[in-house]
Amino acid sequence: MSLLVVGSVAIDTLESPHGKAPDVLGGAATYFAVAASFFTPVQLVAVVGEDFPKHEIEWLRSRKIDLAGLEIQKGKSLRWTGRYHEDMNVRDTLSFEANVFESFSPDLPAAYRDTPFVFLANIAPKLQARVLDQVKSPKLVAADTMNFYIEGARADLDALLRRVPLLMINDEEARMISGERNMVLAARKILGMGPKSVMIKRGEYGVIYFSGDTIFSVPAYPLEQVFDPTGAGDTFAGGVMGYLASCGAVTPANLRKAIVYGSVVASFTVEQFSLERLRTLTREEIEARYRQFVSLTSFDVP
Amino acid sequence: MSLLVVGSVAIDTLESPHGKAPDVLGGAATYFAVAASFFTPVQLVAVVGEDFPKHEIEWLRSRKIDLAGLEIQKGKSLRWTGRYHEDMNVRDTLSFEANVFESFSPDLPAAYRDTPFVFLANIAPKLQARVLDQVKSPKLVAADTMNFYIEGARADLDALLRRVPLLMINDEEARMISGERNMVLAARKILGMGPKSVMIKRGEYGVIYFSGDTIFSVPAYPLEQVFDPTGAGDTFAGGVMGYLASCGAVTPANLRKAIVYGSVVASFTVEQFSLERLRTLTREEIEARYRQFVSLTSFDVP
């Protein structure tokens, strides 16, 4: 089944102890769409400026990502410059220019309104809600958010949470939304705000998922080097939603497998700058690493 | 098979946001021995002072912990006072009095020298080596250490590492020993220093185990409240070594199960102050939580 994502498509400049990558492909929706496209057809709703590289648009199209919802507007694309420290968990935003993204107001092409799987990447909760207003009875809606909206648009976010069955956030965001340090308490509070399930991304410590009385936890794939953590969370979400859409049915067993697939794709993403690793990644490599996750985590029943 | 532990038996005073527990049972070897005693007979080598509560000695004995190696010396027992913060990962040592422990020089009773499983809890590497000098061809030796010895007795520690097949430390200690931030690189460096395997304890994020090309990772049991983290690492080690000793054979499959049993016992320890939760804990509760670990971590092969 197909999967709709709305969010940012951007041009990033990245600095890290490993070097510098100027003017590379970025944006949450880009990472998400490419990750999901390993599993299922993707529809991308976003806006870029006239400066957006044509060859990147061609590349996205070559991955069977439907770009009917990608608007090319007069002006410049969203640009983000970030710097990572020796401790890759710490990053500074050196500059952020919204450009054409400032007036982004997503309108879904008619053909997208029946899409059964929907992901609202990290944009203003009001815009996320606007997308929800346009889709007809989707099978699953998931959303991400960030500190900026948790602090600055809380009422909008609260209204959105009541409409989002699956929230996918990181541990700091879970603490901010809930006011709880402990992840079990944080998750329980968030589940009381609307979502039926919450997936909490913990970087090098993996993912923990809460739904009703169920808790499922997967470690991150142990990497010798995290080259560039940009997009790890978005490709995780892309792997999760892409796999679920490919299954069609959202069962507890599929959800667990989806979380592992998301973790697998995210582990590849961080191996190189930007989306470089995803350009060469194959489904066979994904399956091989999935099997490594089995060996990483499995133990016998006594 | 039986299991020997050498280390500290102490009287702790604990302060935390949950309250205060003055003059309670503590010490790495105590936590270890009680945790291991759920699985196998334990021999405890330690020293206490005349102030050590008789009823605690009786309690340890009632758990089938062999106390032939527990010396009662003139003077006061080791005393530690610690305070935990709201963030339970942070603790201050308010006072530390070595007392009779200052001159601790472990001599194994003759009956202990053939014990097949040996755990060297966190004491000076020179004393750990002294114990190793006294045991005859054990099946498995594991050791713990801490920042104090990594910084202050590095040559002794390096000499010990060459003789210890299994090192069980926390993530900060792994970073200090190796000089590497990344856990995969840290583990690889440590495996180059002598140990065949290393288990790295990561608190609320669980445990990651490295041995040759094998990596095994288990999350921590998700608890709503960590009441008192004292002894979590020592009871983890006690569960691991106790279960392995009960199996007799150290196979890869037994090692994985042992790590889960260690995680289970540690998750109970932190539910109450000191060893309180372990006093009432039953093997049935351990087995039930082991099954919860299965449900927490299992996912299907694609």
Coordinates of C-alpha atoms in Angstrom, one line a residue:
Chain A
M1 CA 0.0 0.0 0.0
S2 CA 1.2 3.5 -0.6
L3 CA 2.5 6.0 2.0
L4 CA 2.2 9.7 2.1
V5 CA 4.8 11.9 3.8
V6 CA 4.6 15.7 4.4
G7 CA 7.5 17.6 5.7
S8 CA 10.7 19.4 4.8
V9 CA 12.9 18.9 1.8
A10 CA 16.1 20.9 2.3
I11 CA 19.6 21.7 1.3
D12 CA 22.0 21.1 4.3
T13 CA 25.5 22.0 5.0
L14 CA 27.0 19.7 7.6
E15 CA 30.2 20.0 9.7
S16 CA 31.5 17.3 11.8
P17 CA 34.8 16.0 13.2
H18 CA 34.9 13.9 10.0
G19 CA 34.8 16.9 7.6
K20 CA 32.4 19.1 5.9
A21 CA 29.6 18.5 3.4
P22 CA 28.3 21.7 1.8
D23 CA 25.0 22.0 0.0
V24 CA 23.9 18.4 0.3
L25 CA 20.5 16.8 0.2
G26 CA 18.6 17.1 3.5
G27 CA 15.2 17.5 5.1
A28 CA 13.1 15.2 7.3
A29 CA 10.7 14.3 4.5
T30 CA 13.5 13.5 2.1
Y31 CA 15.2 11.1 4.5
F32 CA 11.8 9.6 5.4
A33 CA 10.7 9.1 1.7
V34 CA 14.0 7.6 0.6
A35 CA 14.0 5.2 3.5
A36 CA 10.4 4.2 3.0
S37 CA 10.9 3.7 -0.7
F38 CA 12.9 0.6 0.0
F39 CA 9.6 -1.0 1.0
T40 CA 6.6 0.7 -0.6
P41 CA 5.5 3.5 -3.1
V42 CA 5.8 6.9 -1.4
Q43 CA 4.1 10.2 -2.1
L44 CA 6.0 13.3 -1.1
V45 CA 4.4 16.6 -0.1
A46 CA 6.8 19.4 0.3
V47 CA 8.1 22.6 -1.2
V48 CA 11.5 23.6 -2.6
G49 CA 12.9 26.7 -4.3
E50 CA 14.1 27.1 -7.8
D51 CA 17.7 26.5 -6.6
F52 CA 16.9 22.9 -5.7
P53 CA 19.2 20.6 -7.7
K54 CA 17.4 19.0 -10.7
H55 CA 19.5 15.9 -10.4
E56 CA 18.2 15.3 -6.9
I57 CA 14.6 15.6 -8.1
E58 CA 15.5 13.1 -10.8
W59 CA 17.1 10.8 -8.2
L60 CA 14.0 10.9 -5.9
R61 CA 11.8 10.2 -9.0
S62 CA 14.0 7.3 -10.0
R63 CA 13.3 5.7 -6.5
K64 CA 9.6 5.6 -7.5
I65 CA 8.8 8.5 -5.1
D66 CA 5.7 10.2 -6.4
L67 CA 6.5 14.0 -6.7
A68 CA 3.1 15.3 -7.7
G69 CA 3.0 16.9 -4.3
L70 CA 6.4 18.5 -4.5
E71 CA 5.9 22.2 -5.2
I72 CA 8.8 24.1 -6.8
Q73 CA 8.3 27.7 -5.8
K74 CA 10.0 31.0 -6.8
G75 CA 12.8 31.6 -4.3
K76 CA 15.3 29.6 -2.4
S77 CA 14.9 26.2 -0.7
L78 CA 15.0 25.6 3.0
R79 CA 18.6 25.6 4.1
W80 CA 20.1 24.3 7.3
T81 CA 23.7 24.4 8.5
G82 CA 24.6 22.2 11.4
R83 CA 27.8 21.3 13.3
Y84 CA 28.4 18.1 15.2
H85 CA 30.8 17.8 18.1
E86 CA 33.1 14.9 19.0
D87 CA 30.2 13.6 21.0
M88 CA 27.8 13.1 18.1
N89 CA 24.8 13.5 20.4
V90 CA 25.6 17.2 20.5
R91 CA 24.9 19.5 17.6
D92 CA 24.6 23.2 17.0
T93 CA 22.4 24.8 14.4
L94 CA 24.8 27.4 12.7
S95 CA 22.1 28.8 10.4
F96 CA 18.5 28.1 9.5
E97 CA 16.8 29.8 6.5
A98 CA 13.2 28.8 6.0
N99 CA 13.0 30.5 2.6
V100 CA 10.1 29.1 0.5
F101 CA 9.3 26.8 3.5
E102 CA 8.1 29.9 5.4
S103 CA 4.8 30.0 3.6
F104 CA 4.5 26.2 3.2
S105 CA 0.8 25.3 3.3
P106 CA 0.4 21.7 2.2
D107 CA -2.4 21.0 -0.2
L108 CA -2.7 17.3 -1.2
P109 CA -3.2 16.4 -4.8
A110 CA -6.6 14.7 -5.1
A111 CA -4.9 11.4 -5.8
Y112 CA -3.2 11.5 -2.4
R113 CA -6.3 11.9 -0.3
D114 CA -7.1 8.2 -0.1
T115 CA -3.5 7.1 0.8
P116 CA -3.8 4.6 3.6
F117 CA -0.5 5.4 5.4
V118 CA 0.4 8.9 6.4
F119 CA 3.4 10.4 8.1
L120 CA 3.5 13.9 9.4
A121 CA 7.2 14.8 9.6
N122 CA 8.4 17.5 11.9
I123 CA 6.6 20.7 10.8
A124 CA 4.3 23.1 12.6
P125 CA 1.4 21.1 14.3
K126 CA -1.1 23.4 12.6
L127 CA 0.2 22.3 9.2
Q128 CA 0.2 18.7 10.3
A129 CA -3.4 19.1 11.3
R130 CA -4.1 20.7 7.9
V131 CA -2.9 17.6 6.2
L132 CA -5.0 15.4 8.4
D133 CA -8.1 17.5 7.4
Q134 CA -7.4 16.5 3.8
V135 CA -7.0 12.7 4.1
K136 CA -9.9 10.3 4.1
S137 CA -10.0 7.5 6.7
P138 CA -6.3 6.5 6.6
K139 CA -5.3 3.1 8.1
L140 CA -2.5 4.6 10.1
V141 CA -1.3 8.1 10.8
A142 CA 2.0 8.8 12.5
A143 CA 3.7 12.1 13.5
D144 CA 7.0 13.5 14.7
T145 CA 7.6 16.9 16.4
M146 CA 10.4 18.8 18.0
N147 CA 11.4 21.0 20.9
F148 CA 10.6 24.2 19.0
Y149 CA 6.9 23.3 18.6
I150 CA 6.6 21.6 22.1
E151 CA 7.6 24.9 23.6
G152 CA 6.2 27.4 21.0
A153 CA 3.0 25.8 19.8
R154 CA 1.8 23.6 22.6
A155 CA -1.9 24.2 22.2
D156 CA -1.7 23.2 18.5
L157 CA 0.4 20.2 19.4
D158 CA -2.0 19.1 22.1
A159 CA -4.8 19.3 19.6
L160 CA -2.8 17.3 17.0
L161 CA -1.9 14.6 19.5
R162 CA -5.6 13.9 20.0
R163 CA -5.8 13.0 16.3
V164 CA -2.5 11.0 15.9
P165 CA -2.5 7.3 16.7
L166 CA 1.3 6.9 16.6
L167 CA 3.8 9.4 17.8
M168 CA 7.5 9.0 16.9
I169 CA 9.7 11.2 18.9
N170 CA 13.1 11.2 20.6
D171 CA 13.7 10.8 24.4
E172 CA 14.3 14.5 25.0
E173 CA 11.0 15.3 23.2
A174 CA 9.2 12.7 25.3
R175 CA 10.5 14.3 28.5
M176 CA 9.5 17.8 27.3
I177 CA 6.0 16.8 26.2
S178 CA 5.3 14.8 29.4
G179 CA 7.4 16.6 32.0
E180 CA 8.6 13.2 33.2
R181 CA 12.2 12.0 33.2
N182 CA 11.5 8.3 33.5
M183 CA 10.6 6.9 30.1
V184 CA 7.8 4.6 31.3
L185 CA 6.1 7.5 33.1
A186 CA 6.7 9.8 30.1
A187 CA 5.2 7.2 27.7
R188 CA 2.2 6.6 29.9
K189 CA 1.5 10.4 30.1
I190 CA 1.8 10.8 26.4
L191 CA -0.6 7.8 25.8
G192 CA -3.0 9.7 28.0
M193 CA -2.9 12.7 25.6
G194 CA -4.3 10.9 22.5
P195 CA -1.8 8.6 20.8
K196 CA -2.5 4.9 21.1
S197 CA 1.2 4.2 20.7
V198 CA 4.5 6.0 21.1
M199 CA 7.9 5.1 19.7
I200 CA 10.8 6.8 21.5
K201 CA 14.1 7.1 19.7
R202 CA 17.1 7.0 21.9
G203 CA 20.0 7.4 19.5
E204 CA 22.8 5.0 20.2
Y205 CA 20.6 3.2 22.7
G206 CA 17.9 2.2 20.2
V207 CA 14.2 2.5 20.4
I208 CA 11.5 1.8 23.0
Y209 CA 7.9 1.4 22.0
F210 CA 4.8 1.6 24.2
S211 CA 1.3 0.7 23.2
G212 CA -1.3 -0.2 25.9
D213 CA 0.4 -2.7 28.2
T214 CA 2.9 -3.7 25.6
I215 CA 6.5 -2.5 25.7
F216 CA 9.0 -3.5 23.0
S217 CA 12.6 -2.4 23.0
V218 CA 15.3 -2.8 20.3
P219 CA 19.0 -1.7 20.7
A220 CA 20.7 0.4 18.1
Y221 CA 22.9 -1.5 15.7
P222 CA 26.4 -1.2 17.3
L223 CA 28.5 0.9 14.9
E224 CA 32.2 1.6 15.2
Q225 CA 31.6 5.1 13.9
V226 CA 28.6 7.3 13.5
F227 CA 29.8 9.4 10.6
D228 CA 26.8 11.8 10.4
P229 CA 23.7 11.3 12.6
T230 CA 21.6 13.7 10.5
G231 CA 18.3 12.0 9.4
A232 CA 18.7 8.9 11.6
G233 CA 15.3 9.5 13.3
D234 CA 13.6 10.3 10.0
T235 CA 15.0 7.2 8.2
F236 CA 14.0 5.2 11.2
A237 CA 10.4 6.5 10.8
G238 CA 10.6 5.9 7.0
G239 CA 11.7 2.3 7.6
V240 CA 8.9 1.7 10.1
M241 CA 6.1 3.3 8.1
G242 CA 7.4 1.9 4.8
Y243 CA 7.5 -1.6 6.1
L244 CA 4.1 -1.3 7.7
A245 CA 2.6 0.1 4.4
S246 CA 4.2 -2.8 2.5
C247 CA 2.4 -5.3 4.9
G248 CA -0.9 -3.5 4.6
A249 CA -2.1 -4.8 8.0
V250 CA -0.8 -3.1 11.2
T251 CA -0.5 -6.1 13.5
P252 CA 1.6 -6.3 16.7
A253 CA 4.0 -8.7 15.0
N254 CA 4.3 -6.4 11.9
L255 CA 4.9 -3.4 14.2
R256 CA 7.8 -5.1 15.9
K257 CA 9.3 -6.1 12.6
A258 CA 8.8 -2.6 11.3
I259 CA 10.7 -1.2 14.3
V260 CA 13.6 -3.5 13.5
Y261 CA 13.5 -2.5 9.8
G262 CA 13.5 1.2 10.8
S263 CA 16.5 0.6 13.1
V264 CA 18.3 -1.2 10.2
V265 CA 17.8 1.7 7.7
A266 CA 18.8 4.3 10.3
S267 CA 22.0 2.4 11.1
F268 CA 23.0 2.6 7.4
T269 CA 22.0 6.3 7.1
V270 CA 24.6 7.4 9.8
E271 CA 27.5 5.6 8.0
Q272 CA 28.0 8.5 5.6
F273 CA 27.1 12.2 5.1
S274 CA 23.6 13.2 4.1
L275 CA 21.7 10.5 2.2
E276 CA 24.9 9.1 0.5
R277 CA 24.7 5.7 2.1
L278 CA 21.0 5.3 1.1
R279 CA 21.9 5.9 -2.6
T280 CA 23.9 2.7 -2.8
L281 CA 22.0 0.7 -0.2
T282 CA 20.2 -2.4 -1.4
R283 CA 17.3 -4.4 0.0
E284 CA 19.7 -7.4 0.3
E285 CA 21.9 -5.3 2.6
I286 CA 18.8 -4.4 4.6
E287 CA 17.8 -8.1 5.0
A288 CA 21.3 -9.1 6.0
R289 CA 21.5 -6.5 8.7
Y290 CA 18.0 -7.5 9.9
R291 CA 19.4 -10.9 10.5
Q292 CA 22.3 -9.4 12.4
F293 CA 19.7 -7.7 14.6
V294 CA 18.3 -11.1 15.3
S295 CA 21.7 -12.4 16.4
L296 CA 22.3 -9.2 18.3
T297 CA 19.2 -9.6 20.5
S298 CA 18.1 -13.2 20.6
F299 CA 18.3 -15.5 23.6
D300 CA 16.7 -18.7 24.5
V301 CA 13.7 -19.2 26.7
P302 CA 14.9 -21.0 29.9
Chain B
M1 CA 28.7 -25.7 40.6
S2 CA 29.8 -23.3 43.2
L3 CA 30.8 -19.7 42.8
L4 CA 33.4 -17.7 44.8
V5 CA 33.1 -13.9 45.3
V6 CA 35.7 -11.6 46.9
G7 CA 34.9 -8.0 47.6
S8 CA 33.3 -5.6 50.0
V9 CA 30.7 -6.2 52.6
A10 CA 29.6 -2.9 54.0
I11 CA 27.2 -0.8 56.0
D12 CA 25.6 1.9 53.8
T13 CA 23.7 5.0 54.5
L14 CA 21.7 6.0 51.4
E15 CA 19.9 9.3 50.7
S16 CA 17.7 9.8 47.7
P17 CA 14.7 11.8 46.6
H18 CA 12.7 8.9 48.0
G19 CA 14.0 9.2 51.5
K20 CA 16.9 8.0 53.7
A21 CA 18.1 4.6 54.7
P22 CA 20.6 4.7 57.5
D23 CA 23.0 1.9 58.3
V24 CA 21.7 -0.7 55.8
L25 CA 23.3 -3.7 54.3
G26 CA 25.7 -2.9 51.4
G27 CA 28.9 -3.8 49.6
A28 CA 29.5 -5.1 46.1
A29 CA 30.2 -8.7 47.3
T30 CA 27.0 -8.7 49.4
Y31 CA 24.8 -7.7 46.5
F32 CA 26.6 -10.1 44.2
A33 CA 26.4 -13.1 46.6
V34 CA 22.7 -12.6 47.4
A35 CA 21.9 -12.3 43.7
A36 CA 24.0 -15.3 42.8
S37 CA 22.5 -17.4 45.6
F38 CA 19.2 -17.6 43.7
F39 CA 21.0 -19.9 41.3
T40 CA 23.9 -21.6 42.9
P41 CA 25.9 -22.1 46.1
V42 CA 28.1 -19.1 46.9
Q43 CA 31.3 -18.7 48.9
L44 CA 31.9 -15.2 50.2
V45 CA 35.4 -13.8 50.9
A46 CA 35.3 -10.5 52.7
V47 CA 36.0 -8.7 56.0
V48 CA 33.7 -6.9 58.4
G49 CA 34.1 -5.3 61.8
E50 CA 32.6 -6.2 65.1
D51 CA 29.8 -3.7 64.5
F52 CA 28.4 -5.7 61.6
P53 CA 24.9 -6.8 62.5
K54 CA 24.6 -10.4 63.6
H55 CA 21.2 -10.8 62.0
E56 CA 22.6 -9.9 58.6
I57 CA 25.2 -12.6 58.9
E58 CA 22.5 -15.0 59.9
W59 CA 20.4 -13.9 56.9
L60 CA 23.3 -14.4 54.5
R61 CA 23.9 -17.8 56.0
S62 CA 20.2 -18.7 55.7
R63 CA 20.6 -18.0 51.9
K64 CA 23.1 -20.9 51.7
I65 CA 26.0 -18.4 51.3
D66 CA 29.1 -20.1 52.7
L67 CA 30.7 -17.6 55.2
A68 CA 33.9 -19.5 56.0
G69 CA 35.7 -16.8 54.1
L70 CA 34.0 -13.9 55.9
E71 CA 36.5 -12.6 58.5
I72 CA 35.2 -10.6 61.5
Q73 CA 37.9 -8.3 62.6
K74 CA 38.3 -6.0 65.5
G75 CA 37.2 -2.5 64.5
K76 CA 34.4 -1.1 62.4
S77 CA 33.0 -2.3 59.1
L78 CA 33.5 -0.5 55.8
R79 CA 30.9 2.4 55.7
W80 CA 29.7 4.3 52.7
T81 CA 27.3 7.2 52.6
G82 CA 25.9 8.2 49.3
R83 CA 23.3 10.6 48.0
Y84 CA 21.3 10.2 44.7
H85 CA 19.9 13.1 42.8
E86 CA 16.6 13.5 41.0
D87 CA 18.5 12.1 38.0
M88 CA 19.4 8.7 39.6
N89 CA 22.4 8.4 37.3
V90 CA 24.1 11.0 39.4
R91 CA 25.3 10.2 42.9
D92 CA 27.7 11.8 45.4
T93 CA 29.8 10.0 47.9
L94 CA 29.2 11.9 51.1
S95 CA 31.6 9.8 53.2
F96 CA 33.7 6.7 52.8
E97 CA 35.4 5.0 55.7
A98 CA 37.4 1.9 54.8
N99 CA 37.9 0.9 58.5
V100 CA 38.7 -2.9 58.7
F101 CA 38.7 -3.0 54.9
E102 CA 41.8 -0.9 54.7
S103 CA 44.0 -3.9 55.6
F104 CA 41.9 -6.5 53.7
S105 CA 44.1 -9.1 52.3
P106 CA 42.0 -12.0 51.1
D107 CA 43.2 -15.5 52.0
L108 CA 41.0 -18.2 50.6
P109 CA 40.0 -21.1 52.9
A110 CA 41.5 -24.3 51.5
A111 CA 38.1 -25.6 50.5
Y112 CA 37.6 -22.5 48.2
R113 CA 40.7 -23.0 46.0
D114 CA 39.0 -25.5 43.6
T115 CA 35.9 -23.4 43.2
P116 CA 35.2 -23.4 39.4
F117 CA 33.5 -20.0 39.1
V118 CA 35.2 -16.9 40.5
F119 CA 34.1 -13.3 40.7
L120 CA 36.5 -10.5 41.7
A121 CA 34.3 -7.7 42.7
N122 CA 35.5 -4.1 42.8
I123 CA 38.6 -4.0 45.0
A124 CA 42.2 -3.0 44.4
P125 CA 43.5 -4.9 41.3
K126 CA 46.5 -6.1 43.4
L127 CA 44.0 -7.9 45.8
Q128 CA 42.1 -9.3 42.9
A129 CA 45.3 -10.7 41.5
R130 CA 46.1 -12.1 44.9
V131 CA 42.9 -14.1 44.8
L132 CA 43.7 -15.4 41.3
D133 CA 47.1 -16.6 42.7
Q134 CA 45.2 -18.8 45.1
V135 CA 42.6 -20.5 42.9
K136 CA 43.4 -23.6 40.9
S137 CA 42.3 -23.7 37.2
P138 CA 38.9 -22.2 37.5
K139 CA 36.4 -22.7 34.7
L140 CA 35.6 -18.9 34.5
V141 CA 37.0 -15.8 36.2
A142 CA 35.2 -12.5 35.9
A143 CA 36.1 -9.1 37.4
D144 CA 34.8 -5.7 37.9
T145 CA 36.7 -2.5 38.6
M146 CA 36.1 1.3 39.0
N147 CA 37.4 4.8 38.1
F148 CA 39.4 4.9 41.3
Y149 CA 41.6 2.0 40.2
I150 CA 41.6 2.8 36.5
E151 CA 43.1 6.2 37.4
G152 CA 45.1 5.3 40.5
A153 CA 46.4 1.7 39.9
R154 CA 46.6 1.4 36.1
A155 CA 49.6 -0.8 36.0
D156 CA 48.1 -3.3 38.4
L157 CA 44.9 -3.2 36.5
D158 CA 46.6 -3.8 33.2
A159 CA 48.4 -6.8 34.7
L160 CA 45.1 -8.1 36.1
L161 CA 43.3 -7.7 32.7
R162 CA 45.8 -10.1 31.1
R163 CA 44.5 -12.8 33.5
V164 CA 40.8 -12.1 33.5
P165 CA 38.7 -13.8 30.7
L166 CA 35.5 -11.8 31.4
L167 CA 35.4 -8.1 32.4
M168 CA 32.1 -6.7 33.7
I169 CA 32.2 -2.9 33.9
N170 CA 29.9 0.1 33.2
D171 CA 30.1 2.3 30.1
E172 CA 32.0 5.1 31.8
E173 CA 34.6 2.6 33.0
A174 CA 34.9 1.2 29.5
R175 CA 35.5 4.7 28.2
M176 CA 38.2 5.4 30.8
I177 CA 40.0 2.1 30.3
S178 CA 40.0 2.3 26.5
G179 CA 40.1 6.1 25.9
E180 CA 37.3 5.5 23.3
R181 CA 33.9 7.1 23.5
N182 CA 32.3 4.7 21.0
M183 CA 31.3 1.4 22.7
V184 CA 32.3 -0.8 19.8
L185 CA 35.8 0.7 19.7
A186 CA 36.1 0.7 23.5
A187 CA 35.2 -3.0 23.6
R188 CA 37.6 -3.9 20.9
K189 CA 40.4 -2.1 22.6
I190 CA 39.6 -3.8 25.9
L191 CA 39.5 -7.2 24.2
G192 CA 43.0 -6.4 23.0
M193 CA 44.1 -6.0 26.6
G194 CA 43.5 -9.5 27.8
P195 CA 39.8 -10.3 28.4
K196 CA 38.1 -12.7 25.9
S197 CA 34.8 -11.0 26.6
V198 CA 33.5 -7.8 28.1
M199 CA 30.0 -7.0 29.4
I200 CA 29.3 -3.3 29.5
K201 CA 26.5 -2.2 31.9
R202 CA 24.6 0.9 30.7
G203 CA 22.1 1.5 33.5
E204 CA 18.7 2.3 32.2
Y205 CA 19.9 1.3 28.7
G206 CA 20.7 -2.2 29.6
V207 CA 23.8 -4.3 28.8
I208 CA 26.0 -4.8 25.7
Y209 CA 28.3 -7.9 25.5
F210 CA 31.3 -8.3 23.2
S211 CA 33.2 -11.5 22.6
G212 CA 35.2 -12.1 19.5
D213 CA 32.9 -11.2 16.6
T214 CA 29.8 -11.7 18.7
I215 CA 27.8 -8.8 20.1
F216 CA 24.7 -9.3 22.3
S217 CA 22.6 -6.5 23.6
V218 CA 19.7 -6.6 26.1
P219 CA 17.7 -3.5 27.2
A220 CA 17.1 -2.8 30.9
Y221 CA 13.7 -3.8 32.2
P222 CA 11.5 -0.7 31.9
L223 CA 10.7 0.4 35.4
E224 CA 8.4 3.3 36.3
Q225 CA 10.6 4.1 39.2
V226 CA 14.2 3.4 40.1
F227 CA 14.0 3.6 43.9
D228 CA 17.7 3.0 44.7
P229 CA 20.2 2.1 42.0
T230 CA 22.8 1.0 44.5
G231 CA 24.0 -2.5 43.8
A232 CA 22.3 -2.8 40.4
G233 CA 25.6 -3.6 38.7
D234 CA 26.7 -6.0 41.4
T235 CA 23.5 -7.9 41.3
F236 CA 23.6 -8.0 37.5
A237 CA 27.0 -9.7 37.8
G238 CA 25.7 -12.0 40.6
G239 CA 22.8 -13.1 38.3
V240 CA 25.1 -13.7 35.4
M241 CA 27.8 -15.7 37.3
G242 CA 25.2 -17.5 39.5
Y243 CA 23.3 -18.7 36.4
L244 CA 26.5 -19.7 34.6
A245 CA 27.7 -21.6 37.6
S246 CA 24.3 -23.4 37.9
C247 CA 24.7 -24.5 34.2
G248 CA 28.3 -25.6 34.7
A249 CA 29.1 -25.2 31.0
V250 CA 29.9 -21.7 29.7
T251 CA 28.3 -21.9 26.2
P252 CA 27.3 -18.9 24.0
A253 CA 23.6 -19.8 24.6
N254 CA 24.1 -20.0 28.4
L255 CA 26.0 -16.7 28.4
R256 CA 23.1 -14.9 26.7
K257 CA 20.6 -16.4 29.1
A258 CA 22.9 -15.5 32.0
I259 CA 22.9 -11.8 30.9
V260 CA 19.1 -11.8 30.8
Y261 CA 19.0 -13.4 34.3
G262 CA 21.5 -10.8 35.5
S263 CA 19.3 -8.0 34.1
V264 CA 16.2 -9.5 35.7
V265 CA 17.8 -9.6 39.2
A266 CA 19.2 -6.1 38.8
S267 CA 15.8 -4.8 37.8
F268 CA 14.4 -6.1 41.1
T269 CA 17.2 -4.8 43.2
V270 CA 16.6 -1.1 42.3
E271 CA 12.9 -1.4 43.3
Q272 CA 13.7 -0.8 47.0
F273 CA 16.5 0.5 49.2
S274 CA 19.6 -1.6 49.8
L275 CA 18.9 -5.4 49.4
E276 CA 15.4 -5.1 50.7
R277 CA 13.7 -6.4 47.5
L278 CA 16.1 -9.3 47.3
R279 CA 15.0 -10.5 50.8
T280 CA 11.5 -11.2 49.5
L281 CA 12.3 -12.1 45.9
T282 CA 11.5 -15.6 44.7
R283 CA 12.8 -17.7 41.9
E284 CA 9.3 -17.8 40.5
E285 CA 9.3 -14.0 40.3
I286 CA 12.6 -14.2 38.5
E287 CA 11.3 -16.6 35.9
A288 CA 8.2 -14.5 35.4
R289 CA 10.2 -11.4 34.7
Y290 CA 12.5 -13.4 32.4
R291 CA 9.5 -14.2 30.3
Q292 CA 8.7 -10.5 30.3
F293 CA 12.1 -9.9 28.9
V294 CA 11.3 -12.3 26.1
S295 CA 8.1 -10.3 25.3
L296 CA 10.0 -7.0 25.6
T297 CA 12.7 -8.0 23.0
S298 CA 11.3 -10.6 20.7
F299 CA 10.4 -10.0 17.1
D300 CA 9.9 -12.3 14.1
V301 CA 12.4 -13.2 11.4
P302 CA 11.1 -11.7 8.2

